[in-house]
PDB file of C-alpha atoms in Angstrom:
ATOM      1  CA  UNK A 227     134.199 135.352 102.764  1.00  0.00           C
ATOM      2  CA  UNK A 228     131.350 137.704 100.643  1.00  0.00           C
ATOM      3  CA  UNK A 229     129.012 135.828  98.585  1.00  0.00           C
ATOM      4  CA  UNK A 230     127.806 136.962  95.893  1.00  0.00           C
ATOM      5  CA  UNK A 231     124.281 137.446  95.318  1.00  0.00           C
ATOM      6  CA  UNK A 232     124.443 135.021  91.716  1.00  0.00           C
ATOM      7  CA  UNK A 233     126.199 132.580  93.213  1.00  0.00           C
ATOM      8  CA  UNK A 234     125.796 128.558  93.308  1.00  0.00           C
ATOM      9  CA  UNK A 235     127.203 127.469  96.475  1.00  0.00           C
ATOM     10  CA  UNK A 236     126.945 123.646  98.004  1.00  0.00           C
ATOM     11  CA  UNK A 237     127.073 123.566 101.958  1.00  0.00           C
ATOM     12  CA  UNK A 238     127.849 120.516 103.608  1.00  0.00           C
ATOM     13  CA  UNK A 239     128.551 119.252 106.970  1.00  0.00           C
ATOM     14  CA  UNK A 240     127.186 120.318 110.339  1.00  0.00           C
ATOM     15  CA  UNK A 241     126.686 123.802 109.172  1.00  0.00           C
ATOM     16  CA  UNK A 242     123.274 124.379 107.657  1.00  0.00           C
ATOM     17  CA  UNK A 243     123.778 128.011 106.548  1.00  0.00           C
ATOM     18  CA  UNK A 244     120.866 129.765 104.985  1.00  0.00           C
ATOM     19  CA  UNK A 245     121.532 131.184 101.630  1.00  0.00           C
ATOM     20  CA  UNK A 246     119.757 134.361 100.373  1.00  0.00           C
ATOM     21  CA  UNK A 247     116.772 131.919 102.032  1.00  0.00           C
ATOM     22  CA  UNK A 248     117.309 128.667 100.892  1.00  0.00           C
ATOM     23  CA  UNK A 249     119.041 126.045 102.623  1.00  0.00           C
ATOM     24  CA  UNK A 250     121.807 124.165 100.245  1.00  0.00           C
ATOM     25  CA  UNK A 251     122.359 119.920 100.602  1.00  0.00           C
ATOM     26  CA  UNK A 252     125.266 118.817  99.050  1.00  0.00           C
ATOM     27  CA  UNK A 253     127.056 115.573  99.019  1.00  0.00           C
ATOM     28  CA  UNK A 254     130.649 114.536  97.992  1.00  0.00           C
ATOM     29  CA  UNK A 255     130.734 113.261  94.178  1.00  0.00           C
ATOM     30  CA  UNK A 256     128.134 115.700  93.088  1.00  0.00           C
ATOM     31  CA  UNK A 257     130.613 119.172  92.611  1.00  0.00           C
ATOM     32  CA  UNK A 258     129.963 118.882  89.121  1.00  0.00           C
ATOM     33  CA  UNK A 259     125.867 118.889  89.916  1.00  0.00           C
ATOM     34  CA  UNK A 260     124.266 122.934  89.778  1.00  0.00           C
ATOM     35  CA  UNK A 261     121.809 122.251  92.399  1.00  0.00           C
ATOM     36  CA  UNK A 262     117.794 121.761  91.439  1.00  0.00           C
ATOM     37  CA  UNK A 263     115.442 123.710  93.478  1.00  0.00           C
ATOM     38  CA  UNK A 264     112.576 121.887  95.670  1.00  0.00           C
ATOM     39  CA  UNK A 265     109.626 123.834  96.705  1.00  0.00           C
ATOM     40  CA  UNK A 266     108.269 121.943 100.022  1.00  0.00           C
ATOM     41  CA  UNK A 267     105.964 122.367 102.968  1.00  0.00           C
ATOM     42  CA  UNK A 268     107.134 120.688 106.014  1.00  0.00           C
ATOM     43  CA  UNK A 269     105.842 117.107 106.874  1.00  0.00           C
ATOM     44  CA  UNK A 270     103.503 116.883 103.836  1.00  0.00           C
ATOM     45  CA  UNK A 271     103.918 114.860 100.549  1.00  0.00           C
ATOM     46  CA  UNK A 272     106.931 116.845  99.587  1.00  0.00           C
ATOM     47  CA  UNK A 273     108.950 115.336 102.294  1.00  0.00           C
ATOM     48  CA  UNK A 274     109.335 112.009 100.146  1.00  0.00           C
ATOM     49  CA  UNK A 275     110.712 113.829  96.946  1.00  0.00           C
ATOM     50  CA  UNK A 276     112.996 115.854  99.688  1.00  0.00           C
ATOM     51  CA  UNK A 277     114.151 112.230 101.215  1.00  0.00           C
ATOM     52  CA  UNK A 278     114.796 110.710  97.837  1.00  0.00           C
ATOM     53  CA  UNK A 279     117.306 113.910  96.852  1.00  0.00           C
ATOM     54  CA  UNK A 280     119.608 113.362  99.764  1.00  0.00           C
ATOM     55  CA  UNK A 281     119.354 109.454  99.568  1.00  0.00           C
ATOM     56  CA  UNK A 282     120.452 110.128  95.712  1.00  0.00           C
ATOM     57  CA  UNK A 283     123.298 112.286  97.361  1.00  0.00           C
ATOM     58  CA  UNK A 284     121.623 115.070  95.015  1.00  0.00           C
ATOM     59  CA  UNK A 285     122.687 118.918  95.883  1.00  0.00           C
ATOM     60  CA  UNK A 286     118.950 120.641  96.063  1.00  0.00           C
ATOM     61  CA  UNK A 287     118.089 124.251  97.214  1.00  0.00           C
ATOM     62  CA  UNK A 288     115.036 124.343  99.721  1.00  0.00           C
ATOM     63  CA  UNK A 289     112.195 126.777  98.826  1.00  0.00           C
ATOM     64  CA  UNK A 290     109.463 127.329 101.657  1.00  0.00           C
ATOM     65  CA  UNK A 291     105.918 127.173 100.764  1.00  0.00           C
ATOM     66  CA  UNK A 292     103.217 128.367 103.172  1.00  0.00           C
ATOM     67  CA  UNK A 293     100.084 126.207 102.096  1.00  0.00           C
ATOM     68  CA  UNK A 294      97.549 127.787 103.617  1.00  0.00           C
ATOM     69  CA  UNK A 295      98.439 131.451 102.167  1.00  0.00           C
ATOM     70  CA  UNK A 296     100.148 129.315  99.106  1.00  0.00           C
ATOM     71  CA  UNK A 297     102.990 131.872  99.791  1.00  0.00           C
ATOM     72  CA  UNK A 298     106.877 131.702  99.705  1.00  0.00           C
ATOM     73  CA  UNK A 299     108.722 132.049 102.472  1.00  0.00           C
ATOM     74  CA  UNK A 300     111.274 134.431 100.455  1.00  0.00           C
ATOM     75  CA  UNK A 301     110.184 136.173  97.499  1.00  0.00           C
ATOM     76  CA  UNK A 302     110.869 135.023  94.600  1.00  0.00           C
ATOM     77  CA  UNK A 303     111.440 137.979  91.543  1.00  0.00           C
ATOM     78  CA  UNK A 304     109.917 140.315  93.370  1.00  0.00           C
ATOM     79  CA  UNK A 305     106.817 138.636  94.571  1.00  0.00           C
ATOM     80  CA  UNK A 306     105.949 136.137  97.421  1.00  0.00           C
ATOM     81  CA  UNK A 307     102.842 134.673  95.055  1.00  0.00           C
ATOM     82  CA  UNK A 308     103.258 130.639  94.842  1.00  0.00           C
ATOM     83  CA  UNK A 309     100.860 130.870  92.350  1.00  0.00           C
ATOM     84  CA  UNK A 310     103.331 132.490  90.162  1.00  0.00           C
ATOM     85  CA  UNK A 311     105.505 129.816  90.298  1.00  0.00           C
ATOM     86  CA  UNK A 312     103.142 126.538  90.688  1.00  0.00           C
ATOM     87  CA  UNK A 313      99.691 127.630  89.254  1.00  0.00           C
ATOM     88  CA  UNK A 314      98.485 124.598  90.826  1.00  0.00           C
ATOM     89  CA  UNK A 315      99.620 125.823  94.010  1.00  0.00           C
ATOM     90  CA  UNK A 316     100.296 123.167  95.743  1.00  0.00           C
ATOM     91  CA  UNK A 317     103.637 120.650  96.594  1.00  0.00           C
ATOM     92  CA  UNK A 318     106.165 119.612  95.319  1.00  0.00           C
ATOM     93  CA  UNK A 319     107.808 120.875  92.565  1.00  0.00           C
ATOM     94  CA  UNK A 320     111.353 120.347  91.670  1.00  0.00           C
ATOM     95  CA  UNK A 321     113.118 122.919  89.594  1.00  0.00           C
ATOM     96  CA  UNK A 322     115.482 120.972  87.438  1.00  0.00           C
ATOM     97  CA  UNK A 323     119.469 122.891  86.811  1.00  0.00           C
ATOM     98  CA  UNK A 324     117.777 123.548  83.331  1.00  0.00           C
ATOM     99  CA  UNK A 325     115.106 125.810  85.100  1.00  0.00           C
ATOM    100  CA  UNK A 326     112.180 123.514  83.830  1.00  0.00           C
ATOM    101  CA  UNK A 327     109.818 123.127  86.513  1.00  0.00           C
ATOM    102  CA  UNK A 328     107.932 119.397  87.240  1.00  0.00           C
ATOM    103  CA  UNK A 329     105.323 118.369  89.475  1.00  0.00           C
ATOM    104  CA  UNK A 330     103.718 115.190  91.238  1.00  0.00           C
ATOM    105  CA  UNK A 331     105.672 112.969  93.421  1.00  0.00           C
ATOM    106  CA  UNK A 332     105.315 109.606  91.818  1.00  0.00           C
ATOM    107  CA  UNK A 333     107.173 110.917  88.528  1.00  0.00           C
ATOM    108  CA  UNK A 334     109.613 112.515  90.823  1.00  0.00           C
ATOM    109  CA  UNK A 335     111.021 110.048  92.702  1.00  0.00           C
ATOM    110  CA  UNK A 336     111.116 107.477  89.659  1.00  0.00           C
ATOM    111  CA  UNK A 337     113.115 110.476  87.952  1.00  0.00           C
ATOM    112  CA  UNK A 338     115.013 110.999  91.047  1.00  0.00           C
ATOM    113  CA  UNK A 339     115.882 107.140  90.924  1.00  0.00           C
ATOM    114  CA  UNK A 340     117.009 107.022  87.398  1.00  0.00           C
ATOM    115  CA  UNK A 341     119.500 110.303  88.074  1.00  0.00           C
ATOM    116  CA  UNK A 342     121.341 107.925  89.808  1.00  0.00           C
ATOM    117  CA  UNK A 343     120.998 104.327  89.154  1.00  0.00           C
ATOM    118  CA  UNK A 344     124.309 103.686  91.961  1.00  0.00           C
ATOM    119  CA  UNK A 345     122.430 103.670  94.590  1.00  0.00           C
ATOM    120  CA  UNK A 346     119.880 101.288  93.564  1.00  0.00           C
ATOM    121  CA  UNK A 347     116.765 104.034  94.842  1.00  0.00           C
ATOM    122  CA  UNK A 348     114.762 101.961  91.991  1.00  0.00           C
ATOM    123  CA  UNK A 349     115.261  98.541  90.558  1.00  0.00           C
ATOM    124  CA  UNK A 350     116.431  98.681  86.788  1.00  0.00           C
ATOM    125  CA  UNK A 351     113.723  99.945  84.132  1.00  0.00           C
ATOM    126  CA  UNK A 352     112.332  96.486  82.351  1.00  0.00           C
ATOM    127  CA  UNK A 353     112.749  94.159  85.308  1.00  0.00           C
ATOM    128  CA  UNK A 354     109.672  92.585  87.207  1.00  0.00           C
ATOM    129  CA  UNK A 355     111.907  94.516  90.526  1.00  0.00           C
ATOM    130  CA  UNK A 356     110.890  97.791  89.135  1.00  0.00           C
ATOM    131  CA  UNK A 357     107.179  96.637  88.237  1.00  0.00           C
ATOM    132  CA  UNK A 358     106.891  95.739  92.038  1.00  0.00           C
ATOM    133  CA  UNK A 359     108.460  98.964  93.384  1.00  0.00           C
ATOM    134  CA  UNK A 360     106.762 101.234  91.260  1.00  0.00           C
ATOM    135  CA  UNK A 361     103.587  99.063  92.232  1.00  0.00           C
ATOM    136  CA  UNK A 362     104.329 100.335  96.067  1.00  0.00           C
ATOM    137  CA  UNK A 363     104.625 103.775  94.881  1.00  0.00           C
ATOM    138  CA  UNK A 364     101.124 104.247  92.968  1.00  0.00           C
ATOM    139  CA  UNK A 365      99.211 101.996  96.054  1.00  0.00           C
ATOM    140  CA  UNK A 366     100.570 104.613  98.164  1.00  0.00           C
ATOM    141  CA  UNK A 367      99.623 107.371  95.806  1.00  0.00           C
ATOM    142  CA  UNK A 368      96.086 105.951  94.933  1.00  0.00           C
ATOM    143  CA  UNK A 369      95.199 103.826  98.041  1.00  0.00           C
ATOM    144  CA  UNK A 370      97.096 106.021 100.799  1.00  0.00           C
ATOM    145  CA  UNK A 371      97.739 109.374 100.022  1.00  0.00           C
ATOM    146  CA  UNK A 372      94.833 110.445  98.736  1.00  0.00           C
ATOM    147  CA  UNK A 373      92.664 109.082 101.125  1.00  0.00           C
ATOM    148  CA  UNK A 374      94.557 110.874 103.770  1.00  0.00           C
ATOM    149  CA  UNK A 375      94.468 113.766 101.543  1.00  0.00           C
ATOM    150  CA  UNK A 376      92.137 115.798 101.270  1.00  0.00           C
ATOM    151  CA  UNK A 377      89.399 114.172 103.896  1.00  0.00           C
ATOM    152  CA  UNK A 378      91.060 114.021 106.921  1.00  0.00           C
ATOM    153  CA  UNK A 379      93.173 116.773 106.686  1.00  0.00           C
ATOM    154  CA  UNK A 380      89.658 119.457 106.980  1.00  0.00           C
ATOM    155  CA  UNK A 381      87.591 119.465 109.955  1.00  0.00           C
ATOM    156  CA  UNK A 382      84.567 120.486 107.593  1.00  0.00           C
ATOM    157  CA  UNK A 383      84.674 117.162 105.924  1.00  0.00           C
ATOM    158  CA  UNK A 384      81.414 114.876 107.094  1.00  0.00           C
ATOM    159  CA  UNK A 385      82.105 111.925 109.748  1.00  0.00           C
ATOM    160  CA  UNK A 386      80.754 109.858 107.593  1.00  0.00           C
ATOM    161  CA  UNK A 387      83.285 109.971 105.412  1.00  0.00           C
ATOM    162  CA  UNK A 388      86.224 110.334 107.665  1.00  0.00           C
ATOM    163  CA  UNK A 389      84.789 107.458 109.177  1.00  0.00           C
ATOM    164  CA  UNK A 390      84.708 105.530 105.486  1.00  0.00           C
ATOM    165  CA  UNK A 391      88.323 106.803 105.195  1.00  0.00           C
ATOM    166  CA  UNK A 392      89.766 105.631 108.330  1.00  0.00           C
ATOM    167  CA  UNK A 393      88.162 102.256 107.900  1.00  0.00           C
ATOM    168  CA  UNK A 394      90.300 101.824 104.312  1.00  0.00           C
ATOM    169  CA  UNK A 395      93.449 103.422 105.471  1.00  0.00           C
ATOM    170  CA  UNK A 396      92.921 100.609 108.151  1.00  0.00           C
ATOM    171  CA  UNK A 397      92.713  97.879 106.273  1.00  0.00           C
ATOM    172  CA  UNK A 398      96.142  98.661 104.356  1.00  0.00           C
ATOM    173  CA  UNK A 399      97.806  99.423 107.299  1.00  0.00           C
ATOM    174  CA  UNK A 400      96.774  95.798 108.335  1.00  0.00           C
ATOM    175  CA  UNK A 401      98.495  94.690 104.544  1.00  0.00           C
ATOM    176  CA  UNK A 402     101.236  96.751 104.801  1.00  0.00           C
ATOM    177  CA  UNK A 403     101.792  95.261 108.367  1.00  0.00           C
ATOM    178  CA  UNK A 404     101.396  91.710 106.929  1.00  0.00           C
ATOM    179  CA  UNK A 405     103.599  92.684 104.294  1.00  0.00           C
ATOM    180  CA  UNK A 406     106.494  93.989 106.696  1.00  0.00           C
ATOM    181  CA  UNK A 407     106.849  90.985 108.855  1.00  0.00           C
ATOM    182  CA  UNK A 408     109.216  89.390 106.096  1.00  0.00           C
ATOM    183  CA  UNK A 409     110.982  91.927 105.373  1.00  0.00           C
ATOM    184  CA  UNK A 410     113.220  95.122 106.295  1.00  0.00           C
ATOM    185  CA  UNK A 411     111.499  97.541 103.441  1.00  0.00           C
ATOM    186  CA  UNK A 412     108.352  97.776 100.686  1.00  0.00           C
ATOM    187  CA  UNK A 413     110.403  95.471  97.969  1.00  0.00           C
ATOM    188  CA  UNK A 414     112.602  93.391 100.482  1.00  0.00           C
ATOM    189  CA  UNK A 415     115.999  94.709 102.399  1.00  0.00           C
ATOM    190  CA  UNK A 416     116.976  97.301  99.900  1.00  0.00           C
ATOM    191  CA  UNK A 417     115.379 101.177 100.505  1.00  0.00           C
ATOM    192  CA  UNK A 418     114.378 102.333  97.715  1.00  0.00           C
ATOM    193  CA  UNK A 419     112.141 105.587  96.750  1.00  0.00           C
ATOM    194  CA  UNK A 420     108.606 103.602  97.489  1.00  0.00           C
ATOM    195  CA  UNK A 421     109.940 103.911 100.985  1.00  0.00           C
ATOM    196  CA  UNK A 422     110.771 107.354 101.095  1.00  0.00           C
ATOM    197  CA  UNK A 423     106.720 107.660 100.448  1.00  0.00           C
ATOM    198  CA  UNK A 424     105.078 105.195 102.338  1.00  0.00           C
ATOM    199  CA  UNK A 425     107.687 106.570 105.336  1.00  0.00           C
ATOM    200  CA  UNK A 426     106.147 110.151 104.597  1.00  0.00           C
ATOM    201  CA  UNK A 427     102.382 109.319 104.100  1.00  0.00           C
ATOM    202  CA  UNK A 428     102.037 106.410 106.625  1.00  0.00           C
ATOM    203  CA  UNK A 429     103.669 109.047 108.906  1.00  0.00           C
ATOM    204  CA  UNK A 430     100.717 111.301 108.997  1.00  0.00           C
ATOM    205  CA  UNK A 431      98.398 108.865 111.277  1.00  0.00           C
ATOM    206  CA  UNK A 432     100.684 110.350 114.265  1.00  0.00           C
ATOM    207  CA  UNK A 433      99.864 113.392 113.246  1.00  0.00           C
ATOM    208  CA  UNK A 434      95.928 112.855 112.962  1.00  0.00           C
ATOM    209  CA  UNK A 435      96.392 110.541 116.159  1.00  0.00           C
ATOM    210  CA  UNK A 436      95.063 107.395 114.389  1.00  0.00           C
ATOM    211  CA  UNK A 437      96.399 104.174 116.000  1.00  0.00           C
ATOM    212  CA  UNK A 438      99.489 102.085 114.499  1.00  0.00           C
ATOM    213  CA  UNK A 439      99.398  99.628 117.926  1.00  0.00           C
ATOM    214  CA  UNK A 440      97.942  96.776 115.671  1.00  0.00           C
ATOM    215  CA  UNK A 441     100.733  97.012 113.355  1.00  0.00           C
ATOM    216  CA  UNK A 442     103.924  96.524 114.858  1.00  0.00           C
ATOM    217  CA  UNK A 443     105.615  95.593 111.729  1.00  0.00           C
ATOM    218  CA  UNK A 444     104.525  98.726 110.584  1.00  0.00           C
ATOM    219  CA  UNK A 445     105.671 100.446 113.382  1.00  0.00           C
ATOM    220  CA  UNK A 446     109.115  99.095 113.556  1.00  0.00           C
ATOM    221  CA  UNK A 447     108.998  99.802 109.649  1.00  0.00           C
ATOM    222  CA  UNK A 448     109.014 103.192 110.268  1.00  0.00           C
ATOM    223  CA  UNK A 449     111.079 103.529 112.511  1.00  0.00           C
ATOM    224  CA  UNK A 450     113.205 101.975 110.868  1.00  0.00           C
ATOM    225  CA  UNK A 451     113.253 104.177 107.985  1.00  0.00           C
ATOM    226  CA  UNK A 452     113.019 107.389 110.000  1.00  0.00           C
ATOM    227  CA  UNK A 453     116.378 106.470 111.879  1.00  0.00           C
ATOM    228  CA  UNK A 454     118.253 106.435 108.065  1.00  0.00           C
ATOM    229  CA  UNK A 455     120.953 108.962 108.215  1.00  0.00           C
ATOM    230  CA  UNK A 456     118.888 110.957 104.690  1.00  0.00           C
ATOM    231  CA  UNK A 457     115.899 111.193 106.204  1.00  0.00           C
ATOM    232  CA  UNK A 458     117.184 112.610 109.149  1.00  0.00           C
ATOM    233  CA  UNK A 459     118.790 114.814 107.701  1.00  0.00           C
ATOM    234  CA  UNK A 460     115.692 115.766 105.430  1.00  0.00           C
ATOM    235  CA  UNK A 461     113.524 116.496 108.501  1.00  0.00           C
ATOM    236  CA  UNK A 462     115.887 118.180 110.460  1.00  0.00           C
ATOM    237  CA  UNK A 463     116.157 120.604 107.518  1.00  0.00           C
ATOM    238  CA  UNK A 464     112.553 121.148 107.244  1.00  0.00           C
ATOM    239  CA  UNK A 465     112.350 121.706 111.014  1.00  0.00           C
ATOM    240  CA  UNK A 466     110.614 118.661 111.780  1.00  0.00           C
ATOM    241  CA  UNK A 467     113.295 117.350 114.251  1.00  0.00           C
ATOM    242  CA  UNK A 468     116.111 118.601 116.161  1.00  0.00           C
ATOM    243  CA  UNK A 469     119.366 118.043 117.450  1.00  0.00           C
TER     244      UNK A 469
END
């Protein structure tokens, strides 16, 4: 069968085809849904607004961002400029089906939530359940993330404060262990989108070789979340892990 060029197509099943570039997710229930565009780089912050669309069960068109050369991985109106598209230029953003275009992961996956208040991603708005959750989602923002990011990601930033930084993100990796030991996720046994970050942030001390083997609620944590059927799925599509 011919595609057309203008065409809004939804692939599912064990066929990941790419289309004009951009690989499709689609699940059933959502044929009525014109799919919103995410523009990601694999493994980084992105990955938790990428996790939280197929845990919603949200169709979503993948857009490839080089972040080094903040350039697309297929041009986009003629140009291959990220710039043009994020002036920011960094991840993620998530086109919306109305073409608006809307940054910063902690709005995103608390607007991701709310698409879809069936599958309980976020506790209802007003309840002391959603204060907590969206508690876990700003501590990793403020207290994780971004002391990960941007100080021990470059090689030209002092030991000193590498040092500094790996002493904090120590300390809540001990709390988060602490925290874990009671219970299967962030806000007690139900996922919800404060997992689909911590999962993606935490996940970078593999990465940067910093040692989880004092926190083995932490560790079992994570792999707890990283064996969920969505997040497979969401790494496998950003080429992160393979059949």
């Amino acid at each position: 069968m011919r595609v057309r060029k203008d065409a809004h197509c939804c692939i599912r099943g064990p066929i990941l085809d790419w289309l004009h570039g951009r690989r499709m997710a689609w699940r059933p229930g959502n044929h009525h849904r014109i799919a919103m565009k995410l523009y990601y780089t694999p493994g980084v912050c992105s990955m938790a607004v990428h996790i939280a669309l197929r845990e919603a069960g949200l169709p979503v068109m993948l857009a490839r961002v080089d972040l080094h050369t903040h350039k697309l991985a297929v041009p986009e109106n003629g140009t291959d400029d990220y710039y043009t598209i994020n002036p920011r230029g960094y991840v993620p953003l998530l086109q919306l089906d109305d073409g608006s275009r809307h940054t910063e992961v902690a709005s995103l996956l608390q607007y991701i939530a709310d698409l879809v208040p069936e599958r309980h991603l976020l506790p209802a708005a007003g309840t002391r359940e959603r204060l907590e959750a969206t508690g876990w989602i700003t501590l990793v923002s403020t207290e994780l993330h971004k002391v990960f990011s941007p100080w021990l990601w470059h090689k030209e930033t002092a030991q000193s404060t590498q040092d500094e930084c790996k002493a904090k993100l120590a300390r809540r990796f001990a709390e988060l262990d602490r925290h874990l030991q009671t219970r299967q996720f962030l806000t007690g046994d139900t996922f919800t989108v404060a997992d689909a970050y911590c999962f993606t942030i935490v996940g970078w001390a593999r990465i940067l070789k910093l040692p989880l083997n004092d926190y083995p609620a932490l560790q079992q944590y994570l792999s707890r979340v990283g064996a969920r059927p969505a997040v497979q799925e969401a790494m496998r599509a950003e080429g992160l892990v393979r059949d």
